Amino acid sequence: MANSARNLKIRNSSLDEIDQALIGLLSDNARLSHAELARSVGLSPPSVAERLRRLEEEDGVVSAYTVELDPKALGYTLTAIVRIRPLPGQLHHVEKLLIESPEVIECDKVTGDDCFVARYLLRSIDELDPILERIAQRAQTSTSIVKASPVKRRLPPVP
Amino acid sequence: MANSARNLKIRNSSLDEIDQALIGLLSDNARLSHAELARSVGLSPPSVAERLRRLEEEDGVVSAYTVELDPKALGYTLTAIVRIRPLPGQLHHVEKLLIESPEVIECDKVTGDDCFVARYLLRSIDELDPILERIAQRAQTSTSIVKASPVKRRLPPVP
DNA sequence: AATGAAAGTGTTTATCC
DNA sequence: GGATAAACACTTTCATT
C-alpha cells in the first residue's frame, strides 16, 4: 500500500507521463469518466481504471476526490490568518477550541513562539473581534487579514 | 450565476437539507455517480443532476471537483509556513518568486508587518536553508515548521 | 422541482496478448 | 500493462405532473 516497496519507486523515480496526465485531468475535474480520461491519454477505459486503482490503493498518491466550495458564494467575505500562542497551561483548551470552531477551516501546530496558525473564514469584519476576545482568555493572538492570494491552494509537484 | 439574485437567497437563507447532503457526500467522494447520490438522498438521478447543475452554475457554491494528493506518498516529508516581509522595492520580485516556486503550494498577501504567508512542501529539512537564502536577498523571513495539523483543510460551513 | 421512460454512454469483468 | 468484448449500470433528454 502507501508504505510498501512500490512507494519507494515513486519517491525515488517518478510517475510516468500518463499517470501525470491523469492526475492533471482529474485535478481540473475529478468527475471525468474513465472513458473521457481514456480518450485524453490514448488508453482504453479499463487501463485507465487500473492506473487510477494503483494511484489510489498501491501508491497512495491519490488520497481523495473532493469538492471545492466557493466561500464568497456562501457569504464568507473575509479570510483571516491568526497566529496563536496559548498562555501557560492553556494549550489543550486552545487546541480544542480551534478544532471545534467551524469558522476555522485549517489549523497547524508549528514550531516557534506561536504555537498554532489558524485560517478563519468570516462573513464580515464584525465577526473578528468576538472570536479573538474568546481566545484572548487563553492565548495571545496576532491576526492578519488576507488581501489577496497570489498562490491559491495547488497540488504538490508530481515528480 | 454566482452573483445573481439567487445568490442572495443563499447568503440570507440557506441550502436545503438535500443540497447539504449532496455536498457532504461529494466532499467524501467527488466521483460518486448521480445514481449513487440519488439513492443516498432519496431522489431520482435526473433530480440529483439538476440540483448539482444549480449548485455549480446558478448558486456558484460548488466551484470545482478536484483530487487530493498525499504529500507523503510523493516524498514530501515536511511542511513549513514562512512569513515574508519584502525589503523596500522588492515586493513584486518577491511575489513573482513565490508564484514561480512549485514548492509553494499556497501563498496569501496579508495585512500587517509580514506581507506574505507562504506554505512550503519540502522533501527534507535540507531543502529549507537554500530556499530561505534565495529569499533573504529580497526579504526578511520568519519560518515555522508544521509539527501537526489539528484541523486539516476542511470545507466552509454550509448554512 | 421532481418523475419515468428510452436512447445513448460508460463501467466492469473475463479473457487474451 | 494493455486491449477487446459482452453484460450490466449510468446519464441525459423529454414529456408529464
XYZ file of C-alpha atoms (C1' of nucleotides) in Angstrom:
352
model
C 0.000 0.000 0.000
C 1.121 3.567 0.685
C 4.207 2.442 2.557
C 5.172 -0.572 0.511
C 8.174 -1.231 -1.654
C 6.274 0.215 -4.577
C 6.094 3.501 -2.758
C 9.858 3.714 -2.756
C 9.693 3.557 -6.506
C 7.655 6.752 -6.563
C 9.809 8.653 -4.109
C 12.946 7.727 -5.955
C 11.929 7.715 -9.574
C 8.600 9.181 -10.636
C 5.167 8.656 -12.070
C 5.106 8.177 -15.825
C 3.655 10.757 -18.204
C 0.283 9.055 -18.418
C -0.164 8.981 -14.634
C 0.814 12.643 -14.513
C -1.680 13.433 -17.253
C -4.444 11.558 -15.422
C -3.722 13.489 -12.217
C -3.706 16.754 -14.148
C -7.036 15.995 -15.800
C -8.636 14.925 -12.526
C -7.341 17.972 -10.686
C -9.310 20.082 -13.163
C -12.379 17.860 -12.987
C -12.449 14.904 -10.644
C -15.738 13.720 -12.124
C -14.406 12.926 -15.603
C -15.406 9.412 -16.681
C -12.855 6.673 -17.320
C -13.961 6.829 -20.942
C -13.164 10.547 -21.223
C -9.844 10.132 -19.432
C -9.027 7.205 -21.712
C -9.654 9.270 -24.836
C -7.437 12.074 -23.488
C -4.456 9.864 -22.692
C -4.849 7.344 -25.516
C -5.591 4.244 -23.486
C -8.663 2.031 -23.089
C -11.107 2.674 -20.223
C -10.106 -0.498 -18.319
C -6.452 0.561 -18.463
C -7.346 3.942 -17.031
C -9.385 2.269 -14.283
C -6.411 0.072 -13.407
C -4.000 3.029 -13.315
C -6.308 5.002 -11.049
C -6.682 1.963 -8.780
C -2.903 1.795 -8.457
C -2.546 5.531 -7.840
C -5.185 5.308 -5.115
C -4.583 1.954 -3.458
C -0.999 0.946 -4.150
C 0.928 4.181 -4.454
C -1.384 6.137 -2.161
C -0.629 9.222 -4.250
C -4.304 9.983 -4.876
C -5.798 10.224 -1.408
C -9.267 11.595 -2.194
C -11.625 13.094 -4.737
C -13.347 16.109 -3.308
C -15.424 19.164 -3.969
C -14.337 22.801 -3.705
C -16.855 25.286 -2.407
C -16.684 28.999 -3.165
C -16.529 30.842 0.178
C -17.913 34.029 -1.406
C -20.971 32.184 -2.715
C -21.616 31.028 0.857
C -21.351 34.566 2.195
C -17.794 34.446 3.550
C -16.273 37.739 2.515
C -13.105 37.678 4.596
C -10.215 35.337 5.383
C -8.009 35.867 8.421
C -4.779 34.129 9.382
C -4.353 34.110 13.148
C -1.191 33.108 14.996
C -1.987 31.855 18.455
C 0.312 31.489 21.467
C -1.529 29.768 24.326
C -0.943 31.041 27.855
C 0.792 28.595 30.206
C -1.419 25.556 30.856
C -3.951 26.525 28.162
C -2.564 24.610 25.205
C -5.109 21.815 25.199
C -8.062 24.117 25.821
C -6.950 26.311 22.943
C -6.433 23.379 20.602
C -9.895 22.047 21.432
C -11.440 25.480 20.876
C -9.821 25.725 17.439
C -10.882 22.218 16.396
C -14.463 22.908 17.463
C -14.742 26.275 15.694
C -16.330 25.676 12.291
C -15.050 29.033 11.030
C -11.500 27.628 11.401
C -11.016 25.842 8.101
C -7.374 24.927 8.705
C -5.070 24.915 11.705
C -1.460 23.821 12.048
C 0.616 23.333 15.172
C 4.019 24.811 14.487
C 7.466 25.347 15.971
C 8.428 28.774 17.243
C 6.842 31.306 19.537
C 3.422 30.929 18.005
C 2.079 27.509 18.651
C -0.843 27.492 16.209
C -1.543 29.081 12.852
C -5.269 29.086 12.064
C -7.165 30.154 8.962
C -10.588 31.675 9.613
C -13.431 32.283 7.197
C -15.635 35.221 8.240
C -18.899 36.698 6.988
C -17.850 40.189 7.985
C -15.144 42.027 9.842
C -17.591 42.360 12.734
C -17.163 38.666 13.470
C -13.450 39.028 14.107
C -13.412 40.815 17.429
C -15.782 38.436 19.275
C -13.744 35.462 18.012
C -10.452 36.972 19.180
C -11.983 38.014 22.507
C -12.923 34.426 23.181
C -9.372 33.223 22.520
C -7.823 36.146 24.419
C -8.780 34.486 27.705
C -6.438 31.619 26.940
C -3.881 32.841 24.404
C -2.071 35.746 22.830
C -3.036 36.223 19.202
C -1.687 38.004 16.162
C -4.101 38.490 13.284
C -3.524 39.132 9.585
C -6.300 39.797 7.101
C -5.884 38.201 3.673
C -5.860 40.917 1.000
C -5.083 38.637 -1.945
C -3.942 35.095 -2.674
C -1.078 35.122 -5.183
C -0.915 31.318 -4.954
C -4.259 29.654 -4.381
C -4.045 26.157 -2.899
C -2.360 23.996 -5.555
C -1.186 20.410 -5.815
C 2.244 19.269 -4.650
C 4.618 18.984 -7.613
C 4.319 15.472 -9.050
C 7.758 14.051 -9.842
C -24.805 32.933 -11.873
C -22.672 33.369 -8.761
C -23.690 36.984 -8.298
C -27.338 36.824 -9.269
C -30.461 37.416 -7.265
C -30.495 33.729 -6.460
C -27.159 34.116 -4.749
C -28.728 36.497 -2.257
C -31.082 33.716 -1.337
C -28.149 31.574 -0.283
C -26.391 34.251 1.695
C -29.553 35.132 3.536
C -31.319 31.840 3.979
C -29.561 28.552 3.283
C -29.263 25.458 1.166
C -31.870 22.821 1.919
C -31.049 19.527 3.610
C -30.749 17.616 0.359
C -28.262 20.084 -1.132
C -26.269 19.907 2.093
C -26.337 16.108 1.952
C -25.166 16.110 -1.670
C -22.267 18.419 -0.802
C -21.364 16.220 2.154
C -21.386 13.064 0.037
C -19.336 14.670 -2.732
C -16.807 16.088 -0.270
C -16.095 12.494 0.773
C -16.054 11.195 -2.793
C -16.469 13.586 -5.682
C -16.685 10.673 -8.131
C -19.949 9.232 -6.815
C -22.427 8.706 -9.657
C -25.714 10.573 -9.854
C -27.370 7.199 -9.342
C -25.496 6.569 -6.083
C -26.148 10.096 -4.843
C -29.818 9.702 -5.759
C -30.114 6.507 -3.721
C -28.479 8.209 -0.727
C -30.758 11.245 -0.697
C -33.956 9.564 -1.905
C -34.374 11.333 -5.234
C -34.163 10.220 -8.862
C -30.890 10.585 -10.787
C -32.209 13.405 -13.022
C -33.226 15.384 -9.920
C -29.752 14.992 -8.487
C -28.237 16.091 -11.800
C -30.441 19.196 -11.817
C -29.564 20.068 -8.207
C -25.849 19.735 -8.903
C -26.216 21.891 -12.001
C -27.823 24.604 -9.888
C -25.203 24.349 -7.148
C -22.475 24.674 -9.776
C -23.876 27.101 -12.329
C -26.532 29.176 -10.624
C -25.511 29.376 -6.991
C -21.791 29.044 -7.687
C -21.442 27.229 -4.373
C -19.696 24.232 -5.911
C -16.728 25.715 -7.723
C -14.778 22.576 -8.656
C -14.338 18.845 -8.273
C -10.735 18.003 -7.599
C -8.266 15.410 -6.471
C -6.260 15.400 -3.253
C -2.716 14.077 -3.405
C -0.873 12.698 -0.387
C 2.318 14.764 0.041
C 3.992 11.908 1.956
C 3.367 9.469 -0.878
C 5.128 11.926 -3.195
C 8.129 12.183 -0.886
C 7.287 15.470 0.846
C 8.084 14.869 4.485
C 7.924 18.420 5.783
C 5.616 21.429 5.666
C 6.867 24.915 6.503
C 4.897 28.131 6.967
C 7.039 31.120 6.093
C 6.141 34.753 6.789
C 7.832 37.045 4.343
C 8.448 40.800 4.601
C 9.932 42.114 1.361
C 12.692 44.714 1.571
C 11.818 48.159 0.185
C 11.234 47.975 -3.569
C 11.318 44.158 -3.640
C 7.628 43.406 -3.281
C 6.952 42.463 -6.882
C 10.137 40.437 -7.245
C 9.268 38.509 -4.101
C 5.699 37.893 -5.201
C 6.895 36.608 -8.569
C 9.451 34.342 -6.878
C 6.754 32.829 -4.667
C 4.321 32.281 -7.542
C 7.021 30.578 -9.592
C 8.219 28.277 -6.808
C 6.420 24.940 -7.207
C 7.217 24.006 -3.592
C 4.974 26.913 -2.525
C 1.546 25.287 -2.506
C -0.277 28.295 -1.097
C 0.542 31.954 -0.553
C -1.552 34.791 0.790
C -0.839 38.511 0.779
C -1.841 39.838 4.181
C -2.130 42.972 6.273
C 0.446 43.660 8.954
C 4.200 43.654 9.123
C 4.530 40.449 7.179
C 3.347 40.921 3.668
C 3.120 37.266 2.579
C 2.373 33.987 4.302
C 3.545 31.027 2.226
C 3.136 27.290 2.731
C 6.052 25.179 1.516
C 6.217 21.438 0.901
C 9.736 20.044 1.341
C 11.362 16.671 0.747
C 13.750 17.184 3.636
C 14.887 19.805 6.097
C 17.984 20.236 3.937
C 15.886 21.975 1.320
C 14.859 24.737 3.703
C 18.052 26.717 4.006
C 18.728 27.136 0.261
C 15.124 28.277 -0.231
C 15.351 30.851 2.539
C 18.774 32.021 1.339
C 17.304 32.810 -2.031
C 14.529 34.897 -0.485
C 16.898 36.528 2.015
C 18.294 38.701 -0.765
C 14.942 40.396 -1.141
C 13.013 39.892 2.091
C 13.085 39.180 5.788
C 11.574 35.804 6.623
C 10.230 34.037 9.672
C 9.835 30.274 9.373
C 7.685 27.819 11.311
C 7.803 24.063 10.808
C 4.456 22.265 10.946
C 4.525 19.653 13.728
C 0.893 18.601 13.446
C -2.356 19.705 11.826
C -5.177 19.733 14.380
C -7.544 20.972 11.661
C -6.768 19.651 8.209
C -8.188 21.758 5.370
C -11.977 21.458 5.657
C -14.962 22.938 3.865
C -16.525 26.272 4.821
C -19.607 25.725 6.983
C -22.624 25.381 4.694
C -25.561 27.381 6.035
C -38.884 20.641 -8.678
C -39.430 16.049 -9.434
C -40.534 11.797 -12.114
C -40.335 7.736 -15.583
C -39.078 6.041 -19.994
C -35.903 5.451 -23.653
C -31.758 6.181 -26.251
C -27.118 6.804 -25.817
C -22.873 6.209 -22.967
C -19.975 4.424 -19.554
C -18.208 0.675 -16.341
C -16.585 -3.716 -15.180
C -15.167 -8.365 -15.575
C -13.193 -12.017 -18.049
C -10.056 -13.444 -21.405
C -6.215 -12.859 -24.248
C -1.786 -10.777 -25.633
C 0.336 -3.354 -18.535
C -2.711 -3.127 -22.014
C -6.762 -4.473 -25.381
C -11.366 -6.274 -26.637
C -15.964 -7.895 -25.927
C -20.212 -8.510 -23.548
C -23.205 -7.850 -19.669
C -24.590 -4.583 -16.734
C -25.189 0.162 -14.949
C -25.487 5.058 -15.505
C -26.596 9.554 -17.792
C -29.338 12.622 -20.210
C -33.259 14.331 -22.534
C -38.018 14.877 -22.833
C -42.811 14.655 -21.832
C -45.619 14.717 -17.780
C -47.246 16.252 -13.279
